[in-house]
Amino acid sequence: MTSRSPSPKPLAGWRVLVPRGGPWGDSVAADLRAKGASPVVAAMINFAPTADAPALEAALARLADGGFDWVTVTSATTVDVLSAARAVVPPTTRIAAVGETTAAALVAAGYTVDLVPAEDNSARGLLEEWEAATEGVVPLRVLTLRSEIAKPLLTEGLRRIGHRVESVVAYRTVGISVPDTIVAEVRDGLVQAILVTSGSVAEQVQVQLGPIPETTLVAAIGPRTARDAREYGLRVDVIAAERTAASLIEAVAAAARPSAP
């Protein structure tokens, strides 16, 4: 009886820059190692309190008092803000999450999720499924929580439908300087791939590390992130098929396979 040799790991010998730390970065680093890569975890963005804390506090107080029919949550970071504020969402208020990752964060924090887009995990996808999910009831009182730099696609779309929407900034995104050693490694072509997980990350990659060497693969987590990256002047080589970390890693692995021995 003969045993098969294990298939070569597609990212063996690759150094991959992971631009976020914390539990997400640790999880992605572990998945990269499983495919043979050497992850370089260097957080390039962090999240700071909103510059208008009174507005957020007032909105969350109205939320707790049943002042909204729906609240929309567009990122796991917003869930962190809700948890830190011990925000109460009454049973009369339904929660819409922009995607599965955000929904999972809400459930983990003890909230009940009533709507997640089935097809497109984005603000556009949420808008496309909104009317069917709400049975066409207009107007609804909706609280949209967002980051300071987020484009108001969801807020404007809901207003166009005829809903009464209050949009509140839940947090700010700030850049973090990466160590000079990592800047030098990228410049010298010693990093084979860079993961780009948001427009904010794309901006920091371009500002701190650009221009990226042609030999370094730049991978975006989705079409929207890829568009934002290009607006910042950052080249994008591959785009994940789905807006998940697993899909992003697979996109990098697929790009690496043709050159594997």
PDB file of N, CA and C in Angstrom, residues 72-109:
ATOM      1  N   THR A  72     -29.646  49.935  10.951  1.00  0.00           N
ATOM      2  CA  THR A  72     -28.751  49.245  10.013  1.00  0.00           C
ATOM      3  C   THR A  72     -27.328  49.295  10.544  1.00  0.00           C
ATOM      4  N   VAL A  73     -26.641  48.166  10.432  1.00  0.00           N
ATOM      5  CA  VAL A  73     -25.268  48.037  10.917  1.00  0.00           C
ATOM      6  C   VAL A  73     -24.406  47.545   9.756  1.00  0.00           C
ATOM      7  N   THR A  74     -23.375  48.316   9.415  1.00  0.00           N
ATOM      8  CA  THR A  74     -22.617  48.031   8.193  1.00  0.00           C
ATOM      9  C   THR A  74     -21.198  47.535   8.432  1.00  0.00           C
ATOM     10  N   SER A  75     -20.822  47.283   9.688  1.00  0.00           N
ATOM     11  CA  SER A  75     -19.489  46.742   9.942  1.00  0.00           C
ATOM     12  C   SER A  75     -19.423  46.128  11.332  1.00  0.00           C
ATOM     13  N   ALA A  76     -18.458  45.222  11.508  1.00  0.00           N
ATOM     14  CA  ALA A  76     -18.245  44.630  12.824  1.00  0.00           C
ATOM     15  C   ALA A  76     -17.753  45.681  13.812  1.00  0.00           C
ATOM     16  N   THR A  77     -17.080  46.711  13.299  1.00  0.00           N
ATOM     17  CA  THR A  77     -16.608  47.783  14.180  1.00  0.00           C
ATOM     18  C   THR A  77     -17.787  48.521  14.805  1.00  0.00           C
ATOM     19  N   THR A  78     -18.845  48.713  14.045  1.00  0.00           N
ATOM     20  CA  THR A  78     -20.046  49.344  14.594  1.00  0.00           C
ATOM     21  C   THR A  78     -20.633  48.490  15.713  1.00  0.00           C
ATOM     22  N   VAL A  79     -20.541  47.183  15.558  1.00  0.00           N
ATOM     23  CA  VAL A  79     -21.007  46.292  16.620  1.00  0.00           C
ATOM     24  C   VAL A  79     -20.182  46.515  17.889  1.00  0.00           C
ATOM     25  N   ASP A  80     -18.881  46.707  17.726  1.00  0.00           N
ATOM     26  CA  ASP A  80     -18.029  46.997  18.882  1.00  0.00           C
ATOM     27  C   ASP A  80     -18.481  48.274  19.587  1.00  0.00           C
ATOM     28  N   VAL A  81     -18.867  49.282  18.782  1.00  0.00           N
ATOM     29  CA  VAL A  81     -19.341  50.546  19.349  1.00  0.00           C
ATOM     30  C   VAL A  81     -20.632  50.314  20.140  1.00  0.00           C
ATOM     31  N   LEU A  82     -21.551  49.542  19.561  1.00  0.00           N
ATOM     32  CA  LEU A  82     -22.813  49.238  20.248  1.00  0.00           C
ATOM     33  C   LEU A  82     -22.555  48.503  21.556  1.00  0.00           C
ATOM     34  N   SER A  83     -21.654  47.546  21.525  1.00  0.00           N
ATOM     35  CA  SER A  83     -21.354  46.776  22.723  1.00  0.00           C
ATOM     36  C   SER A  83     -20.725  47.656  23.803  1.00  0.00           C
ATOM     37  N   ALA A  84     -19.775  48.497  23.388  1.00  0.00           N
ATOM     38  CA  ALA A  84     -19.093  49.356  24.349  1.00  0.00           C
ATOM     39  C   ALA A  84     -20.065  50.334  25.013  1.00  0.00           C
ATOM     40  N   ALA A  85     -21.059  50.775  24.214  1.00  0.00           N
ATOM     41  CA  ALA A  85     -22.050  51.719  24.744  1.00  0.00           C
ATOM     42  C   ALA A  85     -23.190  51.000  25.466  1.00  0.00           C
ATOM     43  N   ARG A  86     -23.145  49.655  25.466  1.00  0.00           N
ATOM     44  CA  ARG A  86     -24.220  48.847  26.041  1.00  0.00           C
ATOM     45  C   ARG A  86     -25.574  49.262  25.454  1.00  0.00           C
ATOM     46  N   ALA A  87     -25.564  49.442  24.145  1.00  0.00           N
ATOM     47  CA  ALA A  87     -26.763  49.900  23.445  1.00  0.00           C
ATOM     48  C   ALA A  87     -27.867  48.852  23.528  1.00  0.00           C
ATOM     49  N   VAL A  88     -29.070  49.321  23.796  1.00  0.00           N
ATOM     50  CA  VAL A  88     -30.240  48.456  23.890  1.00  0.00           C
ATOM     51  C   VAL A  88     -31.067  48.574  22.616  1.00  0.00           C
ATOM     52  N   VAL A  89     -31.349  47.449  21.986  1.00  0.00           N
ATOM     53  CA  VAL A  89     -32.231  47.430  20.822  1.00  0.00           C
ATOM     54  C   VAL A  89     -33.513  46.719  21.267  1.00  0.00           C
ATOM     55  N   PRO A  90     -34.614  47.458  21.403  1.00  0.00           N
ATOM     56  CA  PRO A  90     -35.849  46.847  21.911  1.00  0.00           C
ATOM     57  C   PRO A  90     -36.443  45.851  20.914  1.00  0.00           C
ATOM     58  N   PRO A  91     -37.298  44.961  21.381  1.00  0.00           N
ATOM     59  CA  PRO A  91     -37.901  43.949  20.502  1.00  0.00           C
ATOM     60  C   PRO A  91     -38.698  44.547  19.351  1.00  0.00           C
ATOM     61  N   THR A  92     -39.161  45.782  19.502  1.00  0.00           N
ATOM     62  CA  THR A  92     -39.947  46.429  18.447  1.00  0.00           C
ATOM     63  C   THR A  92     -39.075  46.954  17.316  1.00  0.00           C
ATOM     64  N   THR A  93     -37.770  46.986  17.507  1.00  0.00           N
ATOM     65  CA  THR A  93     -36.843  47.477  16.490  1.00  0.00           C
ATOM     66  C   THR A  93     -36.118  46.299  15.856  1.00  0.00           C
ATOM     67  N   ARG A  94     -36.100  46.260  14.528  1.00  0.00           N
ATOM     68  CA  ARG A  94     -35.427  45.179  13.819  1.00  0.00           C
ATOM     69  C   ARG A  94     -34.037  45.635  13.378  1.00  0.00           C
ATOM     70  N   ILE A  95     -33.146  44.679  13.222  1.00  0.00           N
ATOM     71  CA  ILE A  95     -31.751  44.972  12.884  1.00  0.00           C
ATOM     72  C   ILE A  95     -31.422  44.404  11.510  1.00  0.00           C
ATOM     73  N   ALA A  96     -30.821  45.250  10.664  1.00  0.00           N
ATOM     74  CA  ALA A  96     -30.348  44.824   9.347  1.00  0.00           C
ATOM     75  C   ALA A  96     -28.827  44.888   9.340  1.00  0.00           C
ATOM     76  N   ALA A  97     -28.184  43.797   8.971  1.00  0.00           N
ATOM     77  CA  ALA A  97     -26.723  43.746   8.864  1.00  0.00           C
ATOM     78  C   ALA A  97     -26.336  43.713   7.396  1.00  0.00           C
ATOM     79  N   VAL A  98     -25.257  44.399   7.061  1.00  0.00           N
ATOM     80  CA  VAL A  98     -24.873  44.522   5.659  1.00  0.00           C
ATOM     81  C   VAL A  98     -24.330  43.213   5.088  1.00  0.00           C
ATOM     82  N   GLY A  99     -23.841  42.325   5.961  1.00  0.00           N
ATOM     83  CA  GLY A  99     -23.288  41.071   5.468  1.00  0.00           C
ATOM     84  C   GLY A  99     -23.135  40.053   6.583  1.00  0.00           C
ATOM     85  N   GLU A 100     -22.660  38.877   6.203  1.00  0.00           N
ATOM     86  CA  GLU A 100     -22.576  37.763   7.142  1.00  0.00           C
ATOM     87  C   GLU A 100     -21.579  38.019   8.271  1.00  0.00           C
ATOM     88  N   THR A 101     -20.467  38.678   7.958  1.00  0.00           N
ATOM     89  CA  THR A 101     -19.468  38.960   8.985  1.00  0.00           C
ATOM     90  C   THR A 101     -20.042  39.881  10.054  1.00  0.00           C
ATOM     91  N   THR A 102     -20.736  40.928   9.616  1.00  0.00           N
ATOM     92  CA  THR A 102     -21.365  41.865  10.549  1.00  0.00           C
ATOM     93  C   THR A 102     -22.460  41.168  11.340  1.00  0.00           C
ATOM     94  N   ALA A 103     -23.244  40.328  10.661  1.00  0.00           N
ATOM     95  CA  ALA A 103     -24.314  39.602  11.335  1.00  0.00           C
ATOM     96  C   ALA A 103     -23.752  38.688  12.425  1.00  0.00           C
ATOM     97  N   ALA A 104     -22.650  38.012  12.115  1.00  0.00           N
ATOM     98  CA  ALA A 104     -22.030  37.124  13.100  1.00  0.00           C
ATOM     99  C   ALA A 104     -21.555  37.906  14.316  1.00  0.00           C
ATOM    100  N   ALA A 105     -21.007  39.093  14.077  1.00  0.00           N
ATOM    101  CA  ALA A 105     -20.548  39.936  15.188  1.00  0.00           C
ATOM    102  C   ALA A 105     -21.728  40.384  16.043  1.00  0.00           C
ATOM    103  N   LEU A 106     -22.847  40.705  15.415  1.00  0.00           N
ATOM    104  CA  LEU A 106     -24.039  41.109  16.158  1.00  0.00           C
ATOM    105  C   LEU A 106     -24.557  39.972  17.033  1.00  0.00           C
ATOM    106  N   VAL A 107     -24.641  38.794  16.471  1.00  0.00           N
ATOM    107  CA  VAL A 107     -25.131  37.645  17.225  1.00  0.00           C
ATOM    108  C   VAL A 107     -24.198  37.354  18.403  1.00  0.00           C
ATOM    109  N   ALA A 108     -22.883  37.433  18.152  1.00  0.00           N
ATOM    110  CA  ALA A 108     -21.916  37.183  19.223  1.00  0.00           C
ATOM    111  C   ALA A 108     -22.049  38.197  20.351  1.00  0.00           C
ATOM    112  N   ALA A 109     -22.499  39.408  19.994  1.00  0.00           N
ATOM    113  CA  ALA A 109     -22.665  40.465  20.994  1.00  0.00           C
ATOM    114  C   ALA A 109     -24.027  40.402  21.680  1.00  0.00           C
TER     115      ALA A 109
END
